């Protein structure tokens, strides 16, 4: 039986990645797209060969669909997810799940009560590079992990220089956009959870309205690992990377904080250096495959609703830390606390 999808949001990410990822599944079908503008819905539907274009949530949820993919601006995710869950639809929601971790927890609780699958679209867990690092660490190849460094400062393409840099009410800013991904990827690669964060943020000339376009965070994890991460919108030539340093070895991943299945991972130990090989499957296609399996009752989405709560709680704590000028605890059950 196929999974019939309704797209909530006529977005760039759906057009660039998710429509293809759904259609790459043998049992994936896109039935409808919803935009707040009927005109935009119609042209998006036509451009992307989607049979039905609607401009209200009721019309979308009333269509013949089993699941929704939510990729509207961040302030809309909560209400749209709760409505879809109430209608009995499975929900794959973009990050951040909501504007606050308290709201994200409501989404998780609602999905659990309704017995539907809720996933967070943290794509980086699906990257072969990150899975190779996760496996190497879990197999003890670097000994006991001690520290990690994440380089994730990019240049926001002109076409995306809209709500992300000008609308606090839409959940703009680099922390809700990129720090959430770093939180999730650190958790996944290390197999560990953060307990505390300290952050500095900046407005380096691109973001306005009080929003930050750069952040540097220092993290402490349950095991005692410490990490640093750099997120940004304004650096054209920085490149991305992810390193984990352990008692018996270090992992150096380059060009891996990206939407594409690219980059490299080097393992350095007393035995010398070795390039790790990994699969190059499209990240979003893998995410969808796992989501479809979860609908069939086989396992979980690659990033669950709870994972989305973790990443949003971490981002919230980073913003709070930057504001207060001190370290903030991360507790996904309670939110963040100074
Ligand atoms: P876009 O700005 O492309 O789309 C967001 C909303 O903006 C759309 O839902 C649409 O509203 C509106 N919009 C888009 N184009 C126009 C236009 N030409 N005129 C007027 N309104 C327009 O956002 P993104 O695709 O970059 O991001 C959407 C969500 O996905 C966010 O939550 C973001 O955090 C997340 N994201 C996740 C990524 C990942 O890899 N996991 C990568 C990129 C984004 P309407 O639907 O009402 O037409």
Tab-separated table of C-alpha atoms and ligand atoms in Angstrom:
chain	number	residue	atom	x	y	z
A	1	UNK	CA	0.000	0.000	0.000
A	2	UNK	CA	1.373	3.408	-0.866
A	3	UNK	CA	1.892	6.329	1.508
A	4	UNK	CA	0.030	9.355	0.144
A	5	UNK	CA	1.637	12.631	1.185
A	6	UNK	CA	0.247	16.123	1.580
A	7	UNK	CA	2.805	18.929	1.551
A	8	UNK	CA	2.111	21.736	4.011
A	9	UNK	CA	4.120	24.649	2.634
A	10	UNK	CA	5.159	25.552	-0.900
A	11	UNK	CA	8.785	25.740	0.199
A	12	UNK	CA	12.255	25.660	-1.277
A	13	UNK	CA	13.332	22.580	0.705
A	14	UNK	CA	10.366	20.563	-0.570
A	15	UNK	CA	11.082	21.622	-4.146
A	16	UNK	CA	14.823	20.994	-3.936
A	17	UNK	CA	14.887	17.763	-1.938
A	18	UNK	CA	11.755	16.347	-0.369
A	19	UNK	CA	9.508	15.919	-3.401
A	20	UNK	CA	12.228	13.829	-5.048
A	21	UNK	CA	12.836	11.906	-1.816
A	22	UNK	CA	9.149	10.979	-1.514
A	23	UNK	CA	8.985	9.961	-5.168
A	24	UNK	CA	12.155	7.892	-4.768
A	25	UNK	CA	10.195	5.524	-2.506
A	26	UNK	CA	8.478	2.656	-4.304
A	27	UNK	CA	5.424	3.320	-2.124
A	28	UNK	CA	5.594	7.145	-2.039
A	29	UNK	CA	3.055	9.406	-3.698
A	30	UNK	CA	2.344	13.138	-3.425
A	31	UNK	CA	-1.359	13.924	-3.485
A	32	UNK	CA	-1.634	17.582	-2.557
A	33	UNK	CA	0.213	20.775	-1.683
A	34	UNK	CA	-1.003	23.578	0.551
A	35	UNK	CA	0.144	27.189	0.400
A	36	UNK	CA	-1.382	30.174	2.175
A	37	UNK	CA	-1.947	31.548	-1.337
A	38	UNK	CA	-4.128	29.569	-3.762
A	39	UNK	CA	-2.240	31.093	-6.661
A	40	UNK	CA	1.139	29.970	-5.291
A	41	UNK	CA	-0.271	26.536	-4.473
A	42	UNK	CA	-1.535	26.165	-8.043
A	43	UNK	CA	1.715	27.188	-9.700
A	44	UNK	CA	3.775	25.045	-7.275
A	45	UNK	CA	1.493	22.069	-7.983
A	46	UNK	CA	1.834	22.556	-11.694
A	47	UNK	CA	5.612	22.969	-11.621
A	48	UNK	CA	6.006	19.868	-9.463
A	49	UNK	CA	3.320	17.704	-11.011
A	50	UNK	CA	1.165	17.498	-7.874
A	51	UNK	CA	-2.524	16.693	-8.563
A	52	UNK	CA	-4.191	18.903	-5.941
A	53	UNK	CA	-3.471	22.509	-4.855
A	54	UNK	CA	-5.208	23.922	-1.778
A	55	UNK	CA	-4.921	26.996	0.415
A	56	UNK	CA	-6.388	25.806	3.717
A	57	UNK	CA	-5.341	23.220	6.236
A	58	UNK	CA	-8.866	21.750	6.336
A	59	UNK	CA	-8.816	21.173	2.588
A	60	UNK	CA	-5.410	19.496	2.788
A	61	UNK	CA	-6.326	17.304	5.731
A	62	UNK	CA	-9.615	16.401	4.044
A	63	UNK	CA	-7.789	15.096	0.955
A	64	UNK	CA	-6.846	11.426	0.479
A	65	UNK	CA	-3.579	11.528	2.375
A	66	UNK	CA	-1.856	9.385	5.007
A	67	UNK	CA	0.976	11.701	6.006
A	68	UNK	CA	1.990	15.347	5.896
A	69	UNK	CA	5.378	16.960	5.437
A	70	UNK	CA	5.476	20.383	7.128
A	71	UNK	CA	7.993	22.875	5.733
A	72	UNK	CA	6.372	26.220	6.364
A	73	UNK	CA	8.125	28.924	8.372
A	74	UNK	CA	8.820	27.870	11.926
A	75	UNK	CA	6.030	29.696	13.780
A	76	UNK	CA	3.417	27.672	11.855
A	77	UNK	CA	4.711	24.164	12.558
A	78	UNK	CA	2.950	23.712	15.919
A	79	UNK	CA	-0.588	24.524	14.856
A	80	UNK	CA	-0.254	22.630	11.560
A	81	UNK	CA	1.239	19.547	13.220
A	82	UNK	CA	-1.405	19.440	15.942
A	83	UNK	CA	-4.188	19.723	13.344
A	84	UNK	CA	-2.664	16.960	11.216
A	85	UNK	CA	-2.192	14.697	14.238
A	86	UNK	CA	-5.808	15.342	15.263
A	87	UNK	CA	-6.856	14.261	11.760
A	88	UNK	CA	-4.906	10.999	12.239
A	89	UNK	CA	-2.095	11.799	9.809
A	90	UNK	CA	1.539	10.880	10.293
A	91	UNK	CA	3.741	13.965	10.490
A	92	UNK	CA	7.248	14.588	9.232
A	93	UNK	CA	8.018	18.107	10.428
A	94	UNK	CA	10.887	20.409	9.622
A	95	UNK	CA	13.223	21.626	12.310
A	96	UNK	CA	12.841	23.424	14.610
A	97	UNK	CA	9.658	21.551	15.517
A	98	UNK	CA	8.234	24.751	17.029
A	99	UNK	CA	9.393	28.063	18.498
A	100	UNK	CA	9.698	26.690	22.036
A	101	UNK	CA	10.589	23.303	23.452
A	102	UNK	CA	7.368	23.382	25.487
A	103	UNK	CA	5.387	23.522	22.235
A	104	UNK	CA	7.518	20.761	20.722
A	105	UNK	CA	6.743	18.575	23.729
A	106	UNK	CA	3.016	19.164	23.054
A	107	UNK	CA	3.500	17.838	19.528
A	108	UNK	CA	5.262	14.716	20.780
A	109	UNK	CA	2.565	14.073	23.390
A	110	UNK	CA	-0.242	14.579	20.852
A	111	UNK	CA	1.340	12.181	18.334
A	112	UNK	CA	1.852	9.557	21.014
A	113	UNK	CA	-1.763	9.853	22.206
A	114	UNK	CA	-3.072	9.634	18.631
A	115	UNK	CA	-0.806	6.688	17.716
A	116	UNK	CA	0.688	8.423	14.672
A	117	UNK	CA	4.341	8.684	13.672
A	118	UNK	CA	6.079	12.019	14.281
A	119	UNK	CA	9.513	12.632	12.820
A	120	UNK	CA	11.861	15.641	12.749
A	121	UNK	CA	13.628	16.277	9.463
A	122	UNK	CA	17.183	16.396	10.816
A	123	UNK	CA	18.807	15.245	7.597
A	124	UNK	CA	22.430	14.988	8.786
A	125	UNK	CA	21.858	11.756	10.728
A	126	UNK	CA	21.169	10.176	7.359
A	127	UNK	CA	24.523	11.167	5.876
A	128	UNK	CA	26.885	8.264	5.249
A	129	UNK	CA	29.725	10.372	6.693
A	130	UNK	CA	27.976	10.893	10.034
A	131	UNK	CA	26.870	7.264	10.203
A	132	UNK	CA	30.460	6.157	9.549
A	133	UNK	CA	31.683	8.376	12.413
A	134	UNK	CA	28.916	7.116	14.698
A	135	UNK	CA	29.852	3.510	13.928
A	136	UNK	CA	33.591	4.098	14.371
A	137	UNK	CA	33.016	5.680	17.773
A	138	UNK	CA	30.563	3.008	18.882
A	139	UNK	CA	33.102	0.334	17.842
A	140	UNK	CA	35.738	1.986	20.043
A	141	UNK	CA	38.028	2.958	17.166
A	142	UNK	CA	38.998	6.281	18.788
A	143	UNK	CA	38.924	4.917	22.340
A	144	UNK	CA	37.066	7.094	24.800
A	145	UNK	CA	35.697	10.276	23.136
A	146	UNK	CA	37.050	13.411	24.777
A	147	UNK	CA	36.096	16.387	22.610
A	148	UNK	CA	34.295	17.364	19.408
A	149	UNK	CA	34.410	20.358	17.057
A	150	UNK	CA	31.699	21.277	14.565
A	151	UNK	CA	32.335	23.762	11.754
A	152	UNK	CA	28.978	24.752	10.314
A	153	UNK	CA	29.246	28.358	9.283
A	154	UNK	CA	28.028	28.856	5.725
A	155	UNK	CA	26.857	31.647	3.442
A	156	UNK	CA	23.074	31.866	3.298
A	157	UNK	CA	22.184	31.957	-0.410
A	158	UNK	CA	20.567	35.201	-1.556
A	159	UNK	CA	17.361	33.340	-2.453
A	160	UNK	CA	17.003	32.350	1.236
A	161	UNK	CA	17.842	35.782	2.691
A	162	UNK	CA	14.218	36.377	3.742
A	163	UNK	CA	12.483	35.414	6.983
A	164	UNK	CA	15.622	33.715	8.369
A	165	UNK	CA	17.405	37.071	8.721
A	166	UNK	CA	14.516	39.479	9.266
A	167	UNK	CA	11.616	37.837	11.106
A	168	UNK	CA	12.043	36.915	14.762
A	169	UNK	CA	8.316	36.114	14.876
A	170	UNK	CA	8.817	33.431	12.189
A	171	UNK	CA	11.627	31.796	14.158
A	172	UNK	CA	14.482	33.381	12.209
A	173	UNK	CA	18.132	33.453	13.288
A	174	UNK	CA	21.025	31.060	12.848
A	175	UNK	CA	20.516	29.262	16.161
A	176	UNK	CA	17.026	27.968	15.330
A	177	UNK	CA	18.193	27.304	11.779
A	178	UNK	CA	21.597	25.633	12.180
A	179	UNK	CA	22.440	25.119	15.868
A	180	UNK	CA	19.471	22.709	16.049
A	181	UNK	CA	21.140	20.572	13.380
A	182	UNK	CA	24.462	20.648	15.212
A	183	UNK	CA	22.747	19.595	18.438
A	184	UNK	CA	21.164	16.644	16.677
A	185	UNK	CA	24.299	15.626	14.801
A	186	UNK	CA	26.480	15.811	17.921
A	187	UNK	CA	23.951	13.662	19.807
A	188	UNK	CA	23.826	11.147	16.967
A	189	UNK	CA	27.550	10.890	16.234
A	190	UNK	CA	28.603	10.763	19.890
A	191	UNK	CA	25.652	8.641	21.057
A	192	UNK	CA	25.469	11.042	23.985
A	193	UNK	CA	23.222	13.864	25.215
A	194	UNK	CA	24.181	17.447	26.046
A	195	UNK	CA	23.652	18.720	29.578
A	196	UNK	CA	24.930	22.289	29.394
A	197	UNK	CA	25.716	24.992	26.842
A	198	UNK	CA	27.399	28.353	26.754
A	199	UNK	CA	26.980	30.538	23.664
A	200	UNK	CA	28.066	33.823	22.128
A	201	UNK	CA	25.999	35.143	19.217
A	202	UNK	CA	26.619	37.993	16.788
A	203	UNK	CA	24.967	40.045	14.072
A	204	UNK	CA	27.757	40.259	11.540
A	205	UNK	CA	25.911	42.381	8.984
A	206	UNK	CA	23.327	40.146	7.337
A	207	UNK	CA	20.565	39.601	9.913
A	208	UNK	CA	18.495	42.453	11.283
A	209	UNK	CA	15.568	42.966	13.690
A	210	UNK	CA	17.706	41.767	16.592
A	211	UNK	CA	18.357	38.358	15.010
A	212	UNK	CA	21.746	36.643	15.155
A	213	UNK	CA	23.576	35.467	12.042
A	214	UNK	CA	26.511	33.820	13.806
A	215	UNK	CA	26.937	31.719	16.939
A	216	UNK	CA	29.720	29.930	18.785
A	217	UNK	CA	28.658	27.379	21.356
A	218	UNK	CA	30.486	25.307	23.947
A	219	UNK	CA	28.735	22.136	24.990
A	220	UNK	CA	29.146	19.644	27.821
A	221	UNK	CA	27.795	16.109	27.364
A	222	UNK	CA	26.648	13.547	29.929
A	223	UNK	CA	29.773	11.407	29.469
A	224	UNK	CA	32.006	14.419	30.132
A	225	UNK	CA	32.801	15.090	26.442
A	226	UNK	CA	33.101	18.808	25.673
A	227	UNK	CA	32.345	20.218	22.231
A	228	UNK	CA	32.444	23.463	20.337
A	229	UNK	CA	30.261	24.447	17.397
A	230	UNK	CA	30.244	27.413	15.037
A	231	UNK	CA	27.102	28.266	13.104
A	232	UNK	CA	26.870	31.165	10.675
A	233	UNK	CA	25.118	32.693	7.648
A	234	UNK	CA	27.802	35.153	6.615
A	235	UNK	CA	31.016	33.258	5.795
A	236	UNK	CA	31.509	32.546	2.113
A	237	UNK	CA	34.734	30.543	2.269
A	238	UNK	CA	34.798	28.759	5.630
A	239	UNK	CA	33.954	25.188	4.534
A	240	UNK	CA	32.329	22.763	6.953
A	241	UNK	CA	33.593	19.942	9.115
A	242	UNK	CA	33.131	17.720	12.133
A	243	UNK	CA	35.886	16.333	14.340
A	244	UNK	CA	35.817	13.960	17.276
A	245	UNK	CA	38.941	13.393	19.344
A	246	UNK	CA	39.320	10.375	21.588
A	247	UNK	CA	41.909	8.752	23.841
A	248	UNK	CA	43.066	6.396	21.049
A	249	UNK	CA	42.286	8.284	17.860
A	250	UNK	CA	40.695	11.213	16.077
A	251	UNK	CA	38.088	11.511	13.339
A	252	UNK	CA	38.301	14.393	10.864
A	253	UNK	CA	35.295	14.838	8.598
A	254	UNK	CA	35.417	17.523	5.969
A	255	UNK	CA	32.609	19.098	3.901
A	256	UNK	CA	29.961	17.038	5.704
A	257	UNK	CA	27.621	19.660	7.229
A	258	UNK	CA	25.640	19.870	4.031
A	259	UNK	CA	22.495	18.644	2.320
A	260	UNK	CA	24.428	16.541	-0.191
A	261	UNK	CA	25.999	13.087	0.326
A	262	UNK	CA	29.536	14.407	-0.101
A	263	UNK	CA	32.676	14.930	1.985
A	264	UNK	CA	35.305	12.690	3.538
A	265	UNK	CA	36.105	11.104	6.903
A	266	UNK	CA	39.675	10.432	8.049
A	267	UNK	CA	40.559	8.248	11.037
A	268	UNK	CA	43.961	8.937	12.640
A	269	UNK	CA	45.352	6.525	15.250
A	270	UNK	CA	48.714	5.116	16.313
A	271	UNK	CA	48.411	2.827	13.274
A	272	UNK	CA	48.357	5.812	10.903
A	273	UNK	CA	45.657	7.411	8.791
A	274	UNK	CA	42.751	5.758	7.052
A	275	UNK	CA	39.935	7.212	4.922
A	276	UNK	CA	36.633	5.692	6.009
A	277	UNK	CA	34.376	4.630	3.174
A	278	UNK	CA	30.661	5.318	3.449
A	279	UNK	CA	27.532	5.166	1.343
A	280	UNK	CA	26.527	8.169	-0.745
A	281	UNK	CA	22.776	7.783	-0.693
A	282	UNK	CA	20.727	10.977	-0.771
A	283	UNK	CA	20.129	12.032	2.853
A	284	UNK	CA	16.468	12.901	2.432
A	285	UNK	CA	15.678	9.718	0.511
A	286	UNK	CA	17.041	7.682	3.406
A	287	UNK	CA	15.040	9.772	5.876
A	288	UNK	CA	11.839	9.087	3.920
A	289	UNK	CA	12.552	5.374	3.658
A	290	UNK	CA	12.910	5.122	7.400
A	291	UNK	CA	9.766	7.207	7.931
A	292	UNK	CA	7.757	4.893	5.650
A	293	UNK	CA	9.088	1.897	7.581
A	294	UNK	CA	8.031	3.541	10.862
A	295	UNK	CA	4.509	3.961	9.459
A	296	UNK	CA	4.492	0.205	8.786
A	297	UNK	CA	5.489	-0.341	12.416
A	298	UNK	CA	9.105	-1.161	11.595
A	299	UNK	CA	11.345	0.957	13.804
A	300	UNK	CA	11.445	4.725	14.240
A	301	UNK	CA	12.000	7.697	11.953
A	302	UNK	CA	15.730	8.470	11.738
A	303	UNK	CA	15.094	11.530	13.932
A	304	UNK	CA	12.025	11.206	16.135
A	305	UNK	CA	9.844	13.889	17.704
A	306	UNK	CA	11.843	13.421	20.920
A	307	UNK	CA	15.037	14.115	18.978
A	308	UNK	CA	13.393	17.333	17.761
A	309	UNK	CA	12.630	18.262	21.369
A	310	UNK	CA	16.287	17.687	22.276
A	311	UNK	CA	17.605	19.870	19.469
A	312	UNK	CA	15.134	22.672	20.135
A	313	UNK	CA	15.812	22.590	23.882
A	314	UNK	CA	19.517	22.893	23.083
A	315	UNK	CA	18.968	25.840	20.721
A	316	UNK	CA	16.714	27.518	23.234
A	317	UNK	CA	19.398	27.096	25.894
A	318	UNK	CA	22.034	28.552	23.519
A	319	UNK	CA	19.897	31.656	22.936
A	320	UNK	CA	19.261	32.012	26.634
A	321	UNK	CA	22.959	31.629	27.404
A	322	UNK	CA	23.896	34.299	24.866
A	323	UNK	CA	21.359	36.652	26.405
A	324	UNK	CA	22.308	35.999	30.037
A	325	UNK	CA	26.053	35.711	29.538
A	326	UNK	CA	26.300	32.424	31.428
A	327	UNK	CA	26.071	28.680	30.895
A	328	UNK	CA	22.565	27.184	30.739
A	329	UNK	CA	21.460	23.638	31.543
A	330	UNK	CA	19.754	21.543	28.849
A	331	UNK	CA	16.891	19.362	30.017
A	332	UNK	CA	14.421	18.172	27.367
A	333	UNK	CA	11.793	17.380	30.015
A	334	UNK	CA	11.839	20.877	31.456
A	335	UNK	CA	13.275	23.111	28.723
A	336	UNK	CA	16.353	25.130	29.547
A	337	UNK	CA	17.317	26.613	32.897
A	338	UNK	CA	20.012	29.149	33.762
B	1	LIG	P1	11.002	28.979	2.147
B	1	LIG	O1	11.209	30.418	2.487
B	1	LIG	O2	11.364	28.518	0.786
B	1	LIG	O3	9.470	28.584	2.385
B	1	LIG	C1	8.809	28.862	3.587
B	1	LIG	C2	7.451	29.492	3.288
B	1	LIG	O4	7.650	30.734	2.648
B	1	LIG	C3	6.624	28.650	2.330
B	1	LIG	O5	5.850	27.745	3.054
B	1	LIG	C4	5.806	29.697	1.581
B	1	LIG	O6	4.538	29.911	2.190
B	1	LIG	C5	6.604	30.977	1.735
B	1	LIG	N1	7.151	31.333	0.422
B	1	LIG	C6	8.048	30.623	-0.310
B	1	LIG	N2	8.281	31.258	-1.471
B	1	LIG	C7	7.520	32.372	-1.465
B	1	LIG	C8	7.306	33.427	-2.376
B	1	LIG	N3	7.953	33.467	-3.549
B	1	LIG	N4	6.464	34.418	-2.036
B	1	LIG	C9	5.835	34.387	-0.866
B	1	LIG	N5	5.983	33.399	0.040
B	1	LIG	C10	6.808	32.410	-0.263
B	1	LIG	O7	11.720	28.170	3.296
B	1	LIG	P2	12.682	26.908	3.304
B	1	LIG	O8	12.270	25.869	2.354
B	1	LIG	O9	14.067	27.379	3.223
B	1	LIG	O10	12.420	26.399	4.826
B	1	LIG	C11	11.168	25.876	5.211
B	1	LIG	C12	11.296	25.057	6.480
B	1	LIG	O11	12.193	23.991	6.259
B	1	LIG	C13	11.832	25.786	7.711
B	1	LIG	O12	11.235	25.259	8.861
B	1	LIG	C14	13.320	25.448	7.710
B	1	LIG	O13	13.884	25.511	9.011
B	1	LIG	C15	13.290	24.040	7.172
B	1	LIG	N6	14.483	23.648	6.414
B	1	LIG	C16	15.079	22.448	6.703
B	1	LIG	C17	16.157	21.994	6.005
B	1	LIG	C18	16.715	20.636	6.294
B	1	LIG	O14	17.650	20.239	5.624
B	1	LIG	N7	16.189	19.890	7.227
B	1	LIG	C19	16.774	22.826	4.936
B	1	LIG	C20	16.041	24.035	4.664
B	1	LIG	C21	14.944	24.412	5.389
B	1	LIG	P3	3.239	29.151	1.645
B	1	LIG	O15	3.491	27.720	1.926
B	1	LIG	O16	2.138	29.740	2.447
B	1	LIG	O17	3.171	29.456	0.169
